[in-house]
CSV table of C-alpha atoms in Angstrom, one decimal:
chain,number,residue,atom,x,y,z
A,1,MET,CA,87.8,106.4,63.4
A,2,VAL,CA,87.5,109.1,65.7
A,3,MET,CA,85.0,107.2,67.6
A,4,ARG,CA,87.4,103.7,67.8
A,5,SER,CA,90.3,106.4,68.9
A,6,SER,CA,88.3,107.4,72.2
A,7,ARG,CA,87.5,103.9,72.8
A,8,TRP,CA,90.8,102.9,72.7
A,9,ILE,CA,91.8,105.6,75.0
A,10,ALA,CA,89.5,105.1,77.1
A,11,MET,CA,90.3,101.6,77.4
A,12,LEU,CA,93.9,102.4,78.0
A,13,ALA,CA,92.7,104.7,80.7
A,14,ALA,CA,91.0,101.8,82.3
A,15,LEU,CA,93.8,99.5,82.1
A,16,ALA,CA,96.2,102.1,83.5
A,17,CYS,CA,94.1,102.1,86.6
A,18,VAL,CA,93.9,98.4,87.4
A,19,ALA,CA,97.6,98.3,89.1
A,20,ALA,CA,96.4,101.4,91.2
A,21,LEU,CA,93.0,99.9,92.1
A,22,ALA,CA,94.3,95.7,92.9
A,23,VAL,CA,94.2,96.4,96.3
A,24,ASP,CA,91.4,97.7,96.8
A,25,GLU,CA,89.7,95.2,94.6
A,26,GLN,CA,91.5,92.2,96.1
A,27,PRO,CA,91.4,93.0,99.8
A,28,ASP,CA,92.5,89.7,100.5
A,29,ALA,CA,95.4,89.1,98.1
A,30,LYS,CA,98.9,88.4,99.8
A,31,ALA,CA,101.4,90.8,99.1
A,32,PRO,CA,104.1,88.8,97.0
A,33,ASP,CA,107.0,87.9,98.8
A,34,PHE,CA,110.8,89.3,98.4
A,35,VAL,CA,114.5,89.2,99.3
A,36,LEU,CA,116.5,92.1,99.0
A,37,LYS,CA,120.1,93.5,100.3
A,38,SER,CA,119.8,96.2,103.0
A,39,THR,CA,122.0,99.0,102.6
A,40,ALA,CA,123.1,98.1,106.7
A,41,GLY,CA,124.2,94.6,104.9
A,42,PRO,CA,122.1,91.9,105.2
A,43,ASN,CA,119.2,90.3,102.9
A,44,LEU,CA,115.7,90.8,104.4
A,45,ARG,CA,112.7,88.9,103.4
A,46,LEU,CA,109.5,90.6,103.6
A,47,SER,CA,107.5,87.0,105.0
A,48,GLU,CA,110.0,87.7,108.1
A,49,TYR,CA,107.7,90.0,108.8
A,50,ARG,CA,104.4,88.2,109.3
A,51,GLY,CA,102.7,89.1,112.3
A,52,GLN,CA,103.4,92.6,112.1
A,53,VAL,CA,101.7,95.5,110.0
A,54,VAL,CA,104.6,96.4,107.0
A,55,MET,CA,104.5,99.5,105.3
A,56,LEU,CA,106.6,99.5,102.1
A,57,ALA,CA,108.1,102.7,100.9
A,58,PHE,CA,109.2,102.5,97.4
A,59,TRP,CA,111.7,105.8,96.7
A,60,ALA,CA,114.5,106.9,95.2
A,61,SER,CA,117.4,109.6,96.3
A,62,TRP,CA,116.8,111.9,93.4
A,63,CYS,CA,112.8,112.2,94.3
A,64,GLY,CA,112.0,115.2,96.9
A,65,GLN,CA,108.5,114.1,97.5
A,66,CYS,CA,110.3,110.7,98.9
A,67,ARG,CA,112.5,112.3,101.1
A,68,THR,CA,110.1,114.2,102.7
A,69,GLN,CA,108.1,111.2,103.2
A,70,LEU,CA,110.6,108.8,104.6
A,71,GLN,CA,111.0,111.5,107.6
A,72,ALA,CA,107.2,111.6,108.0
A,73,PHE,CA,107.4,107.7,108.3
A,74,ASP,CA,110.4,107.5,110.5
A,75,GLU,CA,108.6,109.5,112.6
A,76,LEU,CA,105.7,107.1,112.4
A,77,HIS,CA,108.0,104.0,112.9
A,78,ALA,CA,109.2,105.6,115.9
A,79,SER,CA,105.7,105.9,117.5
A,80,TYR,CA,104.4,102.4,116.7
A,81,ALA,CA,107.5,100.1,116.1
A,82,ASP,CA,106.9,98.5,119.5
A,83,VAL,CA,103.4,97.5,119.1
A,84,GLY,CA,104.0,95.6,115.6
A,85,PHE,CA,104.5,98.3,113.0
A,86,GLU,CA,107.5,98.1,110.7
A,87,VAL,CA,108.7,100.1,107.3
A,88,LEU,CA,110.8,98.9,104.9
A,89,ALA,CA,111.9,101.5,102.8
A,90,VAL,CA,112.9,100.1,99.1
A,91,SER,CA,115.4,102.0,97.2
A,92,LEU,CA,115.2,102.1,93.2
A,93,ASP,CA,118.1,104.1,92.9
A,94,SER,CA,120.7,103.0,90.2
A,95,GLN,CA,123.3,102.4,92.9
A,96,MET,CA,123.3,101.4,96.4
A,97,SER,CA,125.7,104.2,97.6
A,98,GLN,CA,122.9,106.5,96.7
A,99,ALA,CA,120.5,104.9,99.1
A,100,ARG,CA,123.1,104.5,101.6
A,101,GLU,CA,124.2,107.6,101.4
A,102,THR,CA,120.5,109.3,101.7
A,103,ALA,CA,119.6,107.0,104.3
A,104,GLN,CA,122.4,107.8,106.5
A,105,SER,CA,121.5,112.0,105.8
A,106,LEU,CA,117.6,111.4,107.2
A,107,ASP,CA,118.9,109.0,109.8
A,108,LEU,CA,116.5,106.7,109.4
A,109,SER,CA,115.7,104.2,111.9
A,110,PHE,CA,114.1,101.6,109.9
A,111,PRO,CA,115.5,99.3,107.1
A,112,VAL,CA,116.3,100.4,103.7
A,113,LEU,CA,116.5,97.9,101.0
A,114,TYR,CA,118.3,98.1,97.7
A,115,ASP,CA,116.0,96.9,94.9
A,116,ALA,CA,119.1,96.8,92.2
A,117,GLY,CA,117.2,95.8,89.4
A,118,GLY,CA,113.7,97.2,90.3
A,119,ASN,CA,111.9,93.5,90.1
A,120,VAL,CA,110.3,94.4,93.1
A,121,GLY,CA,109.3,97.4,91.8
A,122,GLU,CA,107.8,96.0,88.7
A,123,LEU,CA,106.4,93.0,91.0
A,124,TYR,CA,104.4,95.9,93.0
A,125,ASP,CA,103.7,97.7,89.8
A,126,VAL,CA,105.5,100.9,90.8
A,127,ASP,CA,105.5,103.5,87.7
A,128,ASP,CA,105.8,106.4,89.7
A,129,LEU,CA,107.4,107.5,93.0
A,130,PRO,CA,106.8,107.6,95.8
A,131,VAL,CA,104.3,104.7,96.5
A,132,VAL,CA,103.5,103.1,99.5
A,133,ILE,CA,102.1,99.7,100.0
A,134,LEU,CA,100.5,98.7,103.5
A,135,ILE,CA,100.5,95.0,104.7
A,136,ASP,CA,98.3,93.4,107.1
A,137,ARG,CA,99.7,91.1,109.5
A,138,ASP,CA,98.3,88.4,107.7
A,139,GLY,CA,100.6,89.4,104.8
A,140,ARG,CA,97.6,90.8,102.8
A,141,LEU,CA,97.8,93.7,100.7
A,142,ARG,CA,95.5,96.7,102.2
A,143,GLU,CA,96.4,100.2,101.1
A,144,ALA,CA,98.4,101.7,98.0
A,145,THR,CA,99.2,105.1,97.7
A,146,GLU,CA,101.1,106.5,94.9
A,147,GLY,CA,102.7,110.2,95.5
A,148,PHE,CA,103.2,112.3,98.8
A,149,GLU,CA,102.2,115.7,100.2
A,150,ARG,CA,102.6,116.3,103.7
A,151,ALA,CA,99.0,116.2,104.5
A,152,ASP,CA,99.2,112.7,103.4
A,153,ALA,CA,101.0,111.5,106.5
A,154,ASP,CA,97.8,111.8,108.6
A,155,ARG,CA,96.1,109.7,106.7
A,156,ILE,CA,98.6,107.0,106.3
A,157,ALA,CA,99.2,107.5,110.1
A,158,GLU,CA,95.4,106.7,110.5
A,159,GLN,CA,95.5,103.6,108.1
A,160,VAL,CA,98.3,102.2,110.2
A,161,ARG,CA,96.4,102.7,113.3
A,162,ALA,CA,93.7,100.9,112.1
A,163,LEU,CA,95.8,98.0,110.9
A,164,LEU,CA,97.4,97.8,114.2
A,165,ARG,CA,93.7,97.6,116.0
A,166,GLU,CA,93.1,94.6,113.8
């Protein structure tokens, strides 16, 4: 019985890693398209950004790491927006007003989208926050990062620069 339980736990742990590894295992996988309402008003579609390097930053106003992450990405966006880099911050807050207020307080320069039902979060297998997904100019999933420490900003910035050079 113990042997079966150990195998079962190992199998569950392996399955839990599949979503996080999917980007690495399938580097040519296309990023699933979606349409979300922006806090500024209009609906935005991911496929409209084809030809640019896109960062999807999944976050919520109650997440402290998310706020730090968004501030770091605002600096990154300011540095590379003119050469084909866009950040789309996808809020998983329960109310759009929370996302809007947080975005305004952080004075973000990139679009903030509201995922009302969490459908886009589910589409990208977001289980914990924050999560960053990098998409290349051809719309392919290239990198996924869960969690955020200030030191991660340099690593992610290098990944963005590498994708911009491609």
